Amino acid sequence: MSRQMVRPGGRSARVQAAVHTAVRELASEVGRDALTVPLVARRAGVTPSTIYRRWGDLQELLSDVAVERLRPDTAPGDHGALYADLAAWAEQFLDEMASPTGRSYIRDALLGDPDGSNAGRCSAYAAEQLGIVLSRAAGRGDDTPDVETVMDRVVAPLMYRILFRPDGLDAPYAHRLVADVLGRTGP
């Protein structure tokens, strides 16, 4: 077992945090297209070989940073009812992912992801959040669909539209998807 697996809070975590911070800062200062591994390394206080060893290339590094930025930092809100909880979650998901920054993170997450693991991590974040919403609703006695059904009928169409057909994409569309998956004709 490698040392970094034994000590996840050690040097490996510090290097990752420094490099991720450097990428985010430099992207906002000089623009994403101006980023290079040597520039990021210099800002992070590491050697370029450290970045190449850990991430392989700039695109894989940008992908790793994007996946971390796509991770939700709070639990889904509790609005007291399944429809309200799912509609609020879907609206927030749409707002974050459809923003220019969100789209850029999605693109980076997928471009540096030859084996699909980053896409899987992003999907797992959404599934975990939905699991919280649905478990909470089931605890209240609500009849709930399963996570995969909500992924297929709410998240998948939202993501498709965000990536390929963003015109006219708005909160009422997300609410219609939620109403549909719950078998409702409206809120």
PDB file of C-alpha atoms in Angstrom:
ATOM      1  CA  MET A   1       0.000   0.000   0.000  1.00  0.00           C
ATOM      2  CA  SER A   2       1.436   3.377  -0.931  1.00  0.00           C
ATOM      3  CA  ARG A   3       2.147   6.023   1.647  1.00  0.00           C
ATOM      4  CA  GLN A   4      -0.445   8.400   0.177  1.00  0.00           C
ATOM      5  CA  MET A   5      -3.162   5.781   0.643  1.00  0.00           C
ATOM      6  CA  VAL A   6      -2.198   5.380   4.291  1.00  0.00           C
ATOM      7  CA  ARG A   7      -2.035   9.120   4.976  1.00  0.00           C
ATOM      8  CA  PRO A   8      -4.752  10.760   2.868  1.00  0.00           C
ATOM      9  CA  GLY A   9      -4.353  13.982   4.848  1.00  0.00           C
ATOM     10  CA  GLY A  10      -0.585  14.071   4.335  1.00  0.00           C
ATOM     11  CA  ARG A  11       1.606  15.448   1.578  1.00  0.00           C
ATOM     12  CA  SER A  12      -0.547  14.002  -1.202  1.00  0.00           C
ATOM     13  CA  ALA A  13      -3.618  15.893   0.011  1.00  0.00           C
ATOM     14  CA  ARG A  14      -1.591  19.094   0.439  1.00  0.00           C
ATOM     15  CA  VAL A  15      -0.220  18.793  -3.101  1.00  0.00           C
ATOM     16  CA  GLN A  16      -3.696  18.165  -4.510  1.00  0.00           C
ATOM     17  CA  ALA A  17      -5.142  21.145  -2.627  1.00  0.00           C
ATOM     18  CA  ALA A  18      -2.292  23.451  -3.701  1.00  0.00           C
ATOM     19  CA  VAL A  19      -2.519  22.395  -7.349  1.00  0.00           C
ATOM     20  CA  HIS A  20      -6.327  22.656  -7.429  1.00  0.00           C
ATOM     21  CA  THR A  21      -6.152  26.128  -5.862  1.00  0.00           C
ATOM     22  CA  ALA A  22      -3.485  27.174  -8.362  1.00  0.00           C
ATOM     23  CA  VAL A  23      -5.638  26.011 -11.288  1.00  0.00           C
ATOM     24  CA  ARG A  24      -8.707  27.889 -10.034  1.00  0.00           C
ATOM     25  CA  GLU A  25      -6.770  31.084  -9.291  1.00  0.00           C
ATOM     26  CA  LEU A  26      -4.858  31.080 -12.562  1.00  0.00           C
ATOM     27  CA  ALA A  27      -7.959  30.277 -14.600  1.00  0.00           C
ATOM     28  CA  SER A  28      -9.655  33.368 -13.194  1.00  0.00           C
ATOM     29  CA  GLU A  29      -6.507  35.536 -13.577  1.00  0.00           C
ATOM     30  CA  VAL A  30      -5.183  34.557 -17.010  1.00  0.00           C
ATOM     31  CA  GLY A  31      -7.980  32.429 -18.451  1.00  0.00           C
ATOM     32  CA  ARG A  32      -8.288  28.691 -18.785  1.00  0.00           C
ATOM     33  CA  ASP A  33      -6.731  28.608 -22.267  1.00  0.00           C
ATOM     34  CA  ALA A  34      -3.508  30.201 -20.973  1.00  0.00           C
ATOM     35  CA  LEU A  35      -2.918  27.476 -18.368  1.00  0.00           C
ATOM     36  CA  THR A  36       0.166  25.308 -18.684  1.00  0.00           C
ATOM     37  CA  VAL A  37       1.556  22.646 -16.378  1.00  0.00           C
ATOM     38  CA  PRO A  38       4.711  24.715 -15.595  1.00  0.00           C
ATOM     39  CA  LEU A  39       2.569  27.772 -14.769  1.00  0.00           C
ATOM     40  CA  VAL A  40       0.317  25.756 -12.449  1.00  0.00           C
ATOM     41  CA  ALA A  41       3.313  24.020 -10.858  1.00  0.00           C
ATOM     42  CA  ARG A  42       5.065  27.327 -10.161  1.00  0.00           C
ATOM     43  CA  ARG A  43       1.927  28.766  -8.504  1.00  0.00           C
ATOM     44  CA  ALA A  44       1.339  25.587  -6.471  1.00  0.00           C
ATOM     45  CA  GLY A  45       4.956  25.363  -5.313  1.00  0.00           C
ATOM     46  CA  VAL A  46       5.566  21.940  -6.868  1.00  0.00           C
ATOM     47  CA  THR A  47       7.602  20.710  -9.809  1.00  0.00           C
ATOM     48  CA  PRO A  48       5.972  20.090 -13.185  1.00  0.00           C
ATOM     49  CA  SER A  49       7.038  16.437 -12.867  1.00  0.00           C
ATOM     50  CA  THR A  50       4.864  16.156  -9.735  1.00  0.00           C
ATOM     51  CA  ILE A  51       1.832  17.205 -11.779  1.00  0.00           C
ATOM     52  CA  TYR A  52       2.686  14.931 -14.713  1.00  0.00           C
ATOM     53  CA  ARG A  53       3.258  11.979 -12.360  1.00  0.00           C
ATOM     54  CA  ARG A  54      -0.039  12.457 -10.533  1.00  0.00           C
ATOM     55  CA  TRP A  55      -2.339  13.667 -13.317  1.00  0.00           C
ATOM     56  CA  GLY A  56      -0.636  12.691 -16.574  1.00  0.00           C
ATOM     57  CA  ASP A  57      -1.334  15.896 -18.482  1.00  0.00           C
ATOM     58  CA  LEU A  58      -3.030  19.272 -18.214  1.00  0.00           C
ATOM     59  CA  GLN A  59      -6.393  18.002 -19.477  1.00  0.00           C
ATOM     60  CA  GLU A  60      -6.539  15.260 -16.821  1.00  0.00           C
ATOM     61  CA  LEU A  61      -5.635  17.850 -14.171  1.00  0.00           C
ATOM     62  CA  LEU A  62      -8.383  20.193 -15.389  1.00  0.00           C
ATOM     63  CA  SER A  63     -10.762  17.244 -15.367  1.00  0.00           C
ATOM     64  CA  ASP A  64      -9.882  16.374 -11.766  1.00  0.00           C
ATOM     65  CA  VAL A  65     -10.374  19.995 -10.668  1.00  0.00           C
ATOM     66  CA  ALA A  66     -13.709  20.135 -12.501  1.00  0.00           C
ATOM     67  CA  VAL A  67     -15.017  16.982 -10.841  1.00  0.00           C
ATOM     68  CA  GLU A  68     -14.176  18.404  -7.422  1.00  0.00           C
ATOM     69  CA  ARG A  69     -15.887  21.684  -8.299  1.00  0.00           C
ATOM     70  CA  LEU A  70     -18.997  19.764  -9.418  1.00  0.00           C
ATOM     71  CA  ARG A  71     -19.277  18.028  -6.026  1.00  0.00           C
ATOM     72  CA  PRO A  72     -22.211  19.513  -4.074  1.00  0.00           C
ATOM     73  CA  ASP A  73     -21.051  21.203  -0.894  1.00  0.00           C
ATOM     74  CA  THR A  74     -24.356  21.054   0.987  1.00  0.00           C
ATOM     75  CA  ALA A  75     -27.117  18.518   1.522  1.00  0.00           C
ATOM     76  CA  PRO A  76     -30.327  19.047  -0.450  1.00  0.00           C
ATOM     77  CA  GLY A  77     -32.839  21.331   1.239  1.00  0.00           C
ATOM     78  CA  ASP A  78     -35.791  19.947   3.188  1.00  0.00           C
ATOM     79  CA  HIS A  79     -38.959  21.739   2.074  1.00  0.00           C
ATOM     80  CA  GLY A  80     -41.333  19.306   3.792  1.00  0.00           C
ATOM     81  CA  ALA A  81     -42.679  17.475   0.741  1.00  0.00           C
ATOM     82  CA  LEU A  82     -41.211  15.297  -1.985  1.00  0.00           C
ATOM     83  CA  TYR A  83     -42.301  17.492  -4.908  1.00  0.00           C
ATOM     84  CA  ALA A  84     -40.943  20.643  -3.254  1.00  0.00           C
ATOM     85  CA  ASP A  85     -37.650  18.940  -2.362  1.00  0.00           C
ATOM     86  CA  LEU A  86     -37.118  17.456  -5.838  1.00  0.00           C
ATOM     87  CA  ALA A  87     -38.182  20.631  -7.650  1.00  0.00           C
ATOM     88  CA  ALA A  88     -35.807  22.755  -5.546  1.00  0.00           C
ATOM     89  CA  TRP A  89     -32.970  20.279  -6.102  1.00  0.00           C
ATOM     90  CA  ALA A  90     -33.600  20.116  -9.871  1.00  0.00           C
ATOM     91  CA  GLU A  91     -33.734  23.900 -10.126  1.00  0.00           C
ATOM     92  CA  GLN A  92     -30.456  24.300  -8.225  1.00  0.00           C
ATOM     93  CA  PHE A  93     -28.824  21.550 -10.331  1.00  0.00           C
ATOM     94  CA  LEU A  94     -29.969  23.336 -13.483  1.00  0.00           C
ATOM     95  CA  ASP A  95     -28.753  26.750 -12.261  1.00  0.00           C
ATOM     96  CA  GLU A  96     -25.322  25.424 -11.355  1.00  0.00           C
ATOM     97  CA  MET A  97     -24.743  23.143 -14.332  1.00  0.00           C
ATOM     98  CA  ALA A  98     -26.204  25.445 -17.013  1.00  0.00           C
ATOM     99  CA  SER A  99     -24.116  28.443 -15.926  1.00  0.00           C
ATOM    100  CA  PRO A 100     -21.069  29.213 -18.079  1.00  0.00           C
ATOM    101  CA  THR A 101     -18.836  28.009 -15.241  1.00  0.00           C
ATOM    102  CA  GLY A 102     -20.859  24.823 -14.787  1.00  0.00           C
ATOM    103  CA  ARG A 103     -20.731  24.056 -18.495  1.00  0.00           C
ATOM    104  CA  SER A 104     -16.987  24.629 -18.507  1.00  0.00           C
ATOM    105  CA  TYR A 105     -16.551  22.240 -15.566  1.00  0.00           C
ATOM    106  CA  ILE A 106     -18.711  19.603 -17.268  1.00  0.00           C
ATOM    107  CA  ARG A 107     -16.661  19.910 -20.454  1.00  0.00           C
ATOM    108  CA  ASP A 108     -13.365  19.668 -18.551  1.00  0.00           C
ATOM    109  CA  ALA A 109     -14.587  16.755 -16.435  1.00  0.00           C
ATOM    110  CA  LEU A 110     -15.451  14.764 -19.547  1.00  0.00           C
ATOM    111  CA  LEU A 111     -12.516  15.759 -21.781  1.00  0.00           C
ATOM    112  CA  GLY A 112      -9.870  14.469 -19.387  1.00  0.00           C
ATOM    113  CA  ASP A 113     -11.752  11.273 -18.617  1.00  0.00           C
ATOM    114  CA  PRO A 114     -10.611   8.475 -20.932  1.00  0.00           C
ATOM    115  CA  ASP A 115     -12.028   5.668 -18.770  1.00  0.00           C
ATOM    116  CA  GLY A 116     -15.293   7.336 -17.735  1.00  0.00           C
ATOM    117  CA  SER A 117     -14.476   7.414 -14.032  1.00  0.00           C
ATOM    118  CA  ASN A 118     -15.005  11.176 -13.687  1.00  0.00           C
ATOM    119  CA  ALA A 119     -18.397  10.957 -15.362  1.00  0.00           C
ATOM    120  CA  GLY A 120     -19.210   8.175 -12.915  1.00  0.00           C
ATOM    121  CA  ARG A 121     -18.151  10.332  -9.958  1.00  0.00           C
ATOM    122  CA  CYS A 122     -20.309  13.237 -11.165  1.00  0.00           C
ATOM    123  CA  SER A 123     -23.252  10.901 -11.639  1.00  0.00           C
ATOM    124  CA  ALA A 124     -22.686   9.475  -8.160  1.00  0.00           C
ATOM    125  CA  TYR A 125     -22.849  12.993  -6.664  1.00  0.00           C
ATOM    126  CA  ALA A 126     -26.303  13.524  -8.181  1.00  0.00           C
ATOM    127  CA  ALA A 127     -27.473  10.037  -7.178  1.00  0.00           C
ATOM    128  CA  GLU A 128     -26.271  10.579  -3.609  1.00  0.00           C
ATOM    129  CA  GLN A 129     -28.140  13.891  -3.364  1.00  0.00           C
ATOM    130  CA  LEU A 130     -31.291  12.333  -4.798  1.00  0.00           C
ATOM    131  CA  GLY A 131     -30.936   9.412  -2.394  1.00  0.00           C
ATOM    132  CA  ILE A 132     -31.068  11.875   0.496  1.00  0.00           C
ATOM    133  CA  VAL A 133     -34.202  13.559  -0.886  1.00  0.00           C
ATOM    134  CA  LEU A 134     -35.969  10.251  -1.568  1.00  0.00           C
ATOM    135  CA  SER A 135     -34.996   8.660   1.770  1.00  0.00           C
ATOM    136  CA  ARG A 136     -36.236  11.696   3.627  1.00  0.00           C
ATOM    137  CA  ALA A 137     -39.546  11.553   1.698  1.00  0.00           C
ATOM    138  CA  ALA A 138     -39.915   7.813   2.331  1.00  0.00           C
ATOM    139  CA  GLY A 139     -39.364   8.528   6.028  1.00  0.00           C
ATOM    140  CA  ARG A 140     -42.315  10.923   5.883  1.00  0.00           C
ATOM    141  CA  GLY A 141     -44.408   8.152   4.324  1.00  0.00           C
ATOM    142  CA  ASP A 142     -44.372   9.545   0.763  1.00  0.00           C
ATOM    143  CA  ASP A 143     -44.608   7.150  -2.169  1.00  0.00           C
ATOM    144  CA  THR A 144     -41.244   7.673  -3.901  1.00  0.00           C
ATOM    145  CA  PRO A 145     -39.657   6.580  -7.169  1.00  0.00           C
ATOM    146  CA  ASP A 146     -36.208   5.013  -6.962  1.00  0.00           C
ATOM    147  CA  VAL A 147     -33.005   6.978  -7.528  1.00  0.00           C
ATOM    148  CA  GLU A 148     -32.370   5.497 -10.989  1.00  0.00           C
ATOM    149  CA  THR A 149     -35.840   6.505 -12.185  1.00  0.00           C
ATOM    150  CA  VAL A 150     -35.211  10.106 -11.104  1.00  0.00           C
ATOM    151  CA  MET A 151     -31.752  10.011 -12.701  1.00  0.00           C
ATOM    152  CA  ASP A 152     -33.288   8.797 -15.990  1.00  0.00           C
ATOM    153  CA  ARG A 153     -36.316  11.081 -16.046  1.00  0.00           C
ATOM    154  CA  VAL A 154     -35.023  14.299 -14.421  1.00  0.00           C
ATOM    155  CA  VAL A 155     -31.217  14.428 -14.384  1.00  0.00           C
ATOM    156  CA  ALA A 156     -30.603  12.852 -17.812  1.00  0.00           C
ATOM    157  CA  PRO A 157     -32.924  15.190 -19.753  1.00  0.00           C
ATOM    158  CA  LEU A 158     -31.586  18.207 -17.845  1.00  0.00           C
ATOM    159  CA  MET A 159     -28.001  17.258 -18.624  1.00  0.00           C
ATOM    160  CA  TYR A 160     -28.819  16.578 -22.278  1.00  0.00           C
ATOM    161  CA  ARG A 161     -30.462  19.969 -22.619  1.00  0.00           C
ATOM    162  CA  ILE A 162     -27.642  21.728 -20.748  1.00  0.00           C
ATOM    163  CA  LEU A 163     -25.061  20.235 -23.104  1.00  0.00           C
ATOM    164  CA  PHE A 164     -26.890  20.169 -26.427  1.00  0.00           C
ATOM    165  CA  ARG A 165     -30.092  22.259 -26.368  1.00  0.00           C
ATOM    166  CA  PRO A 166     -29.736  25.020 -23.775  1.00  0.00           C
ATOM    167  CA  ASP A 167     -32.136  27.494 -25.417  1.00  0.00           C
ATOM    168  CA  GLY A 168     -35.315  27.862 -23.422  1.00  0.00           C
ATOM    169  CA  LEU A 169     -33.979  25.770 -20.571  1.00  0.00           C
ATOM    170  CA  ASP A 170     -35.505  27.167 -17.383  1.00  0.00           C
ATOM    171  CA  ALA A 171     -36.859  26.307 -13.943  1.00  0.00           C
ATOM    172  CA  PRO A 172     -40.401  25.525 -15.216  1.00  0.00           C
ATOM    173  CA  TYR A 173     -38.891  22.850 -17.486  1.00  0.00           C
ATOM    174  CA  ALA A 174     -37.131  21.258 -14.483  1.00  0.00           C
ATOM    175  CA  HIS A 175     -40.376  21.450 -12.487  1.00  0.00           C
ATOM    176  CA  ARG A 176     -42.292  19.705 -15.319  1.00  0.00           C
ATOM    177  CA  LEU A 177     -39.757  16.866 -15.299  1.00  0.00           C
ATOM    178  CA  VAL A 178     -40.202  16.471 -11.545  1.00  0.00           C
ATOM    179  CA  ALA A 179     -44.007  16.567 -11.805  1.00  0.00           C
ATOM    180  CA  ASP A 180     -43.841  13.951 -14.564  1.00  0.00           C
ATOM    181  CA  VAL A 181     -41.624  11.536 -12.622  1.00  0.00           C
ATOM    182  CA  LEU A 182     -43.979  11.854  -9.646  1.00  0.00           C
ATOM    183  CA  GLY A 183     -47.044  11.274 -11.851  1.00  0.00           C
ATOM    184  CA  ARG A 184     -48.412  14.734 -11.204  1.00  0.00           C
ATOM    185  CA  THR A 185     -50.074  17.058 -13.668  1.00  0.00           C
ATOM    186  CA  GLY A 186     -48.599  20.121 -11.980  1.00  0.00           C
ATOM    187  CA  PRO A 187     -47.105  21.446  -8.755  1.00  0.00           C
TER     188      PRO A 187
END
